Coordinates of N, CA and C in Angstrom, one line a residue:
R24 N -6.7 12.2 -11.5 CA -5.4 11.5 -11.8 C -4.8 10.6 -10.8
F25 N -3.8 9.8 -11.1 CA -3.3 9.0 -10.0 C -2.2 9.7 -9.4
D26 N -2.1 9.6 -8.1 CA -1.0 10.3 -7.3 C 0.2 9.9 -7.8
E27 N 1.2 10.8 -8.2 CA 2.5 10.4 -8.6 C 3.5 10.0 -7.5
R28 N 3.0 10.3 -6.4 CA 3.5 10.2 -5.2 C 3.6 8.5 -4.9
L29 N 2.7 8.0 -5.5 CA 2.5 6.3 -5.2 C 2.8 5.8 -6.3
P30 N 4.2 5.6 -6.7 CA 4.7 4.9 -8.0 C 4.6 3.2 -7.8
F31 N 5.1 2.6 -8.7 CA 4.7 1.1 -9.0 C 3.6 0.5 -8.5
Y32 N 2.5 0.9 -8.9 CA 1.5 0.4 -9.0 C 1.2 0.3 -7.3
G33 N 1.3 1.6 -6.7 CA 1.3 1.7 -5.2 C 0.1 1.2 -4.7
W34 N 0.5 0.7 -3.5 CA -0.6 0.1 -2.4 C -1.5 1.1 -1.9
L35 N -2.7 0.9 -2.2 CA -4.1 1.8 -1.8 C -4.1 2.9 -2.9
E36 N -3.4 2.8 -4.0 CA -3.7 4.0 -5.0 C -5.0 3.9 -5.7
D37 N -5.5 2.8 -5.6 CA -7.0 2.8 -6.1 C -8.1 3.2 -5.1
V38 N -7.8 3.3 -3.9 CA -8.6 3.8 -2.9 C -8.5 5.5 -3.1
D39 N -7.2 6.1 -3.2 CA -7.0 7.2 -3.3 C -7.8 7.8 -4.8
F40 N -7.4 7.2 -5.7 CA -8.2 7.5 -7.0 C -9.7 7.5 -6.9
S41 N -10.4 6.6 -6.2 CA -11.8 6.5 -6.1 C -12.3 7.7 -5.3
V42 N -11.6 7.9 -4.2 CA -11.9 9.1 -3.3 C -11.9 10.5 -4.2
Q43 N -10.8 10.7 -5.0 CA -10.7 11.7 -5.8 C -11.9 11.9 -6.8
A44 N -12.3 10.8 -7.3 CA -13.3 10.7 -8.3 C -14.6 11.0 -7.6
G45 N -14.9 10.6 -6.4 CA -16.2 10.6 -5.8 C -16.1 12.3 -5.4
R46 N -15.2 12.9 -5.1 CA -15.1 14.3 -4.8 C -15.5 15.2 -6.0
R47 N -15.4 14.8 -7.3 CA -15.7 15.5 -8.5 C -16.8 15.3 -9.0
G48 N -17.5 14.0 -8.5 CA -18.7 13.8 -9.3 C -19.4 12.4 -8.6
H49 N -20.3 11.8 -9.2 CA -21.1 10.9 -8.4 C -20.2 9.4 -8.6
L50 N -20.4 8.6 -7.6 CA -19.9 7.2 -7.9 C -21.2 6.4 -7.7
I51 N -21.2 5.4 -8.5 CA -22.5 4.6 -8.7 C -22.0 3.1 -8.4
K52 N -22.7 2.4 -7.9 CA -22.7 1.0 -7.4 C -23.6 0.5 -8.3
T53 N -23.3 -0.9 -9.1 CA -24.4 -1.5 -9.7 C -23.9 -3.1 -9.8
P54 N -24.8 -3.8 -9.9 CA -24.5 -5.3 -10.0 C -24.3 -5.6 -11.3
R55 N -24.4 -4.9 -12.4 CA -24.2 -5.0 -13.6 C -22.6 -5.2 -14.2
L56 N -22.0 -4.7 -13.3 CA -20.4 -4.3 -13.6 C -19.7 -5.3 -12.7
Q57 N -18.4 -5.8 -13.2 CA -17.6 -6.7 -12.4 C -16.2 -6.3 -12.7
G58 N -15.4 -6.1 -11.6 CA -14.0 -5.9 -11.8 C -13.2 -7.1 -11.8
V59 N -11.9 -6.9 -12.3 CA -11.2 -8.2 -12.4 C -9.6 -7.7 -11.9
H60 N -9.4 -8.3 -10.9 CA -8.0 -8.0 -10.2 C -7.0 -9.0 -11.0
L61 N -6.1 -8.2 -11.7 CA -5.1 -9.0 -12.5 C -3.6 -9.0 -11.6
G62 N -3.9 -9.0 -10.5 CA -2.5 -9.1 -9.5 C -2.2 -10.8 -9.7
V63 N -0.8 -10.7 -9.7 CA -0.2 -12.2 -9.6 C 0.8 -12.1 -8.3
K64 N 0.9 -13.5 -7.9 CA 1.8 -13.6 -6.5 C 3.3 -13.2 -6.9
G65 N 3.6 -13.4 -8.2 CA 5.1 -12.7 -8.4 C 4.9 -11.1 -8.3
G66 N 4.2 -10.7 -8.4 CA 4.0 -9.1 -8.4 C 4.8 -8.2 -9.4
R67 N 4.8 -7.2 -9.5 CA 5.4 -6.2 -10.3 C 6.3 -5.6 -9.8
T68 N 6.6 -5.5 -8.5 CA 7.8 -4.9 -7.7 C 8.2 -5.8 -6.7
S69 N 9.3 -5.5 -6.4 CA 10.1 -6.4 -5.0 C 9.3 -6.5 -4.2
G70 N 9.6 -7.4 -3.2 CA 9.0 -7.6 -1.9 C 9.4 -6.4 -1.0
L71 N 10.6 -6.1 -1.2 CA 11.1 -4.8 -0.4 C 10.4 -3.5 -0.6
R72 N 9.9 -3.3 -1.7 CA 9.3 -2.0 -2.2 C 7.8 -2.2 -1.6
F73 N 7.4 -3.5 -2.1 CA 6.0 -3.8 -1.6 C 5.7 -3.5 -0.2
G74 N 6.6 -3.9 0.6 CA 6.5 -3.9 2.1 C 6.6 -2.3 2.6
Y75 N 7.3 -1.9 1.9 CA 7.6 -0.2 2.1 C 6.1 0.4 2.1
S76 N 5.7 0.1 0.7 CA 4.5 0.8 0.5 C 3.3 0.5 1.3
Q77 N 3.3 -0.8 1.7 CA 2.1 -1.2 2.7 C 2.0 -0.5 4.1
M78 N 3.1 0.1 4.3 CA 3.2 0.9 5.8 C 3.1 2.3 5.4
M79 N 3.9 2.7 4.5 CA 4.0 4.1 4.3 C 2.7 4.7 3.8
N80 N 2.1 4.0 2.6 CA 0.9 4.8 2.1 C -0.1 4.8 2.7
P81 N -0.5 3.8 3.7 CA -1.7 4.4 4.6 C -1.5 5.6 5.5
V82 N -0.2 5.7 5.9 CA 0.2 7.1 6.5 C 0.2 8.2 5.7
Y83 N 0.7 8.0 4.6 CA 0.6 9.2 3.6 C -0.8 9.7 3.2
L84 N -1.9 8.5 3.0 CA -3.1 8.7 2.4 C -4.1 9.2 3.8
L85 N -3.7 8.8 5.2 CA -4.3 9.6 5.9 C -3.9 11.3 6.3
R86 N -2.7 11.4 6.2 CA -2.3 12.7 6.2 C -2.9 13.7 5.0
K87 N -2.9 12.9 3.8 CA -3.5 13.7 2.7 C -5.1 13.9 2.9
G88 N -5.8 13.1 3.8 CA -7.0 13.3 3.9 C -8.0 12.3 2.9
T89 N -7.4 11.3 2.5 CA -7.9 10.4 1.6 C -8.8 9.3 2.4
I90 N -8.1 8.8 3.4 CA -8.8 7.8 4.2 C -8.5 8.2 5.8
G91 N -9.5 7.8 6.6 CA -9.5 8.3 8.0 C -8.5 7.3 8.9
F92 N -8.5 7.7 10.1 CA -7.7 6.8 11.0 C -8.1 5.5 11.1
P93 N -9.4 5.0 11.2 CA -9.8 3.8 11.4 C -9.2 2.9 10.0
Q94 N -9.5 3.3 8.9 CA -9.2 2.6 7.9 C -7.6 2.4 7.7
A95 N -6.8 3.6 8.1 CA -5.2 3.7 7.9 C -4.7 2.6 8.8
S96 N -5.3 2.8 10.1 CA -4.6 1.8 11.2 C -5.0 0.3 10.9
A97 N -6.1 0.0 10.4 CA -6.6 -1.4 10.3 C -5.8 -1.8 9.0
N98 N -5.6 -1.2 7.9 CA -4.8 -1.4 6.8 C -3.5 -1.7 7.1
F99 N -2.8 -1.0 7.8 CA -1.4 -0.8 8.4 C -1.0 -2.1 9.3
L100 N -2.0 -2.2 10.5 CA -1.6 -3.4 11.5 C -2.0 -4.9 10.6
R101 N -3.2 -4.8 9.6 CA -3.4 -6.2 9.1 C -2.3 -6.6 8.3
T102 N -1.9 -5.6 7.3 CA -0.7 -6.1 6.5 C 0.6 -6.6 7.2
F103 N 0.8 -5.8 8.2 CA 2.2 -5.9 9.2 C 2.0 -7.3 9.8
A104 N 0.8 -7.6 10.4 CA 0.8 -8.8 11.1 C 0.8 -9.9 10.2
A105 N 0.1 -9.9 9.1 CA 0.3 -10.9 7.9 C 1.3 -11.2 7.5
N106 N 2.0 -10.2 7.1 CA 3.5 -10.6 6.6 C 4.5 -11.2 7.7
H107 N 4.5 -11.0 9.1 CA 5.0 -11.4 10.2 C 4.3 -12.9 10.5
I108 N 3.4 -13.0 10.3 CA 2.7 -14.5 10.6 C 3.0 -15.3 9.7
K109 N 2.5 -14.7 8.3 CA 2.6 -15.7 7.1 C 4.1 -16.0 6.7
V110 N 5.2 -15.4 7.2 CA 6.5 -15.4 6.6 C 7.0 -17.2 7.3
L111 N 6.3 -17.7 8.2 CA 6.5 -19.2 8.8 C 6.1 -20.0 7.8
R112 N 5.1 -19.8 6.8 CA 4.5 -20.6 5.7 C 5.5 -20.9 4.6
Q113 N 6.4 -19.9 4.5 CA 7.3 -20.1 3.3 C 6.8 -20.3 1.8
D114 N 5.8 -19.4 1.4 CA 5.4 -19.4 0.2 C 6.3 -18.9 -1.1
P115 N 6.8 -20.0 -1.8 CA 8.1 -19.6 -2.7 C 7.5 -18.5 -3.7
L116 N 6.3 -18.1 -3.7 CA 6.0 -16.9 -4.7 C 5.6 -15.9 -4.0
V117 N 5.7 -15.5 -2.8 CA 5.6 -14.3 -2.0 C 6.8 -13.9 -1.2
D118 N 7.6 -12.9 -1.6 CA 8.8 -12.5 -0.7 C 8.5 -11.9 0.5
R119 N 7.9 -12.8 1.5 CA 7.5 -12.2 2.9 C 8.9 -11.5 3.6
R120 N 9.8 -12.0 3.3 CA 11.1 -11.5 4.2 C 11.5 -10.1 3.6
G121 N 11.2 -10.0 2.1 CA 11.4 -8.6 1.8 C 10.5 -7.7 2.2
R122 N 9.1 -8.1 2.3 CA 8.0 -7.3 2.8 C 8.2 -6.9 4.0
I123 N 8.8 -7.9 4.9 CA 9.1 -7.4 6.3 C 10.2 -6.5 6.4
R124 N 11.3 -6.7 5.6 CA 12.4 -5.5 5.3 C 11.6 -4.2 5.2
G125 N 10.8 -4.2 4.3 CA 10.3 -2.9 3.8 C 9.3 -2.3 4.8
N126 N 8.6 -3.1 5.3 CA 7.7 -2.8 6.5 C 8.5 -1.9 7.5
W127 N 9.7 -2.5 7.9 CA 10.6 -1.9 8.9 C 11.4 -0.5 8.7
I128 N 11.6 -0.7 7.2 CA 12.5 0.7 6.8 C 11.4 1.7 6.8
A129 N 10.1 1.4 6.1 CA 8.7 2.5 6.3 C 8.6 2.8 7.7
I130 N 8.4 2.2 8.5 CA 8.1 2.3 10.0 C 9.4 3.3 10.5
G131 N 10.6 2.9 10.2 CA 11.5 3.8 10.8 C 11.6 5.3 10.0
D132 N 11.1 5.3 8.8 CA 11.0 6.5 8.3 C 9.8 7.5 8.8
I133 N 8.8 6.7 9.1 CA 7.6 7.2 9.6 C 7.9 7.9 11.2
L134 N 8.8 7.0 11.8 CA 8.9 7.6 13.2 C 9.9 8.7 13.1
R135 N 10.7 9.0 12.0 CA 11.6 10.0 11.6 C 10.8 11.3 11.4
G136 N 9.4 11.0 10.8 CA 8.8 12.2 10.4 C 8.8 12.4 8.8
R137 N 9.2 11.3 8.2 CA 9.5 11.4 6.8 C 8.4 10.4 6.3
I138 N 7.5 11.2 5.6 CA 6.3 10.6 5.0 C 6.4 10.7 3.5
T139 N 7.2 9.7 2.9 CA 7.6 9.7 1.6 C 7.5 8.4 0.8
P140 N 6.1 8.2 0.2 CA 5.8 7.1 -0.4 C 6.6 6.9 -1.6
E141 N 7.1 8.0 -2.3 CA 7.9 7.7 -3.4 C 9.3 7.3 -3.2
R142 N 9.9 7.1 -1.8 CA 11.1 6.5 -1.6 C 11.4 5.2 -2.3
I143 N 10.3 4.4 -2.4 CA 10.5 3.1 -3.0 C 11.2 3.1 -4.3
T144 N 11.0 4.1 -4.9 CA 12.0 4.3 -6.2 C 13.3 3.8 -6.0
S145 N 14.1 4.1 -4.6 CA 15.3 4.2 -4.4 C 15.7 3.0 -3.8
L146 N 14.5 2.2 -3.4 CA 14.9 0.9 -2.6 C 15.3 -0.2 -3.5

């Protein structure tokens, strides 16, 4: 099952799901299958919520044991840096300012010891 603490098509929920599936059976890699990412720049959630999940979910999944420190820290730092650098490009289809606000709200929560990915429902 998908983790209900990762709402709104949560960041990294696919990683969490595949790790859970791998713990219950075999994962198979084949070149005969292709995946399609149906994401659009407009997104399904606000930039604020998305930015929050970009910071909070890697920390939550690290604590949960789904991902290790190298993967969590790389994901955390890469998305944080990308939002702060790409805000200068002003892409009208991506709410970078909202993502940055969400990043900082999550970092504040993390520093306070509040590992609460579901908080995005109230943002």
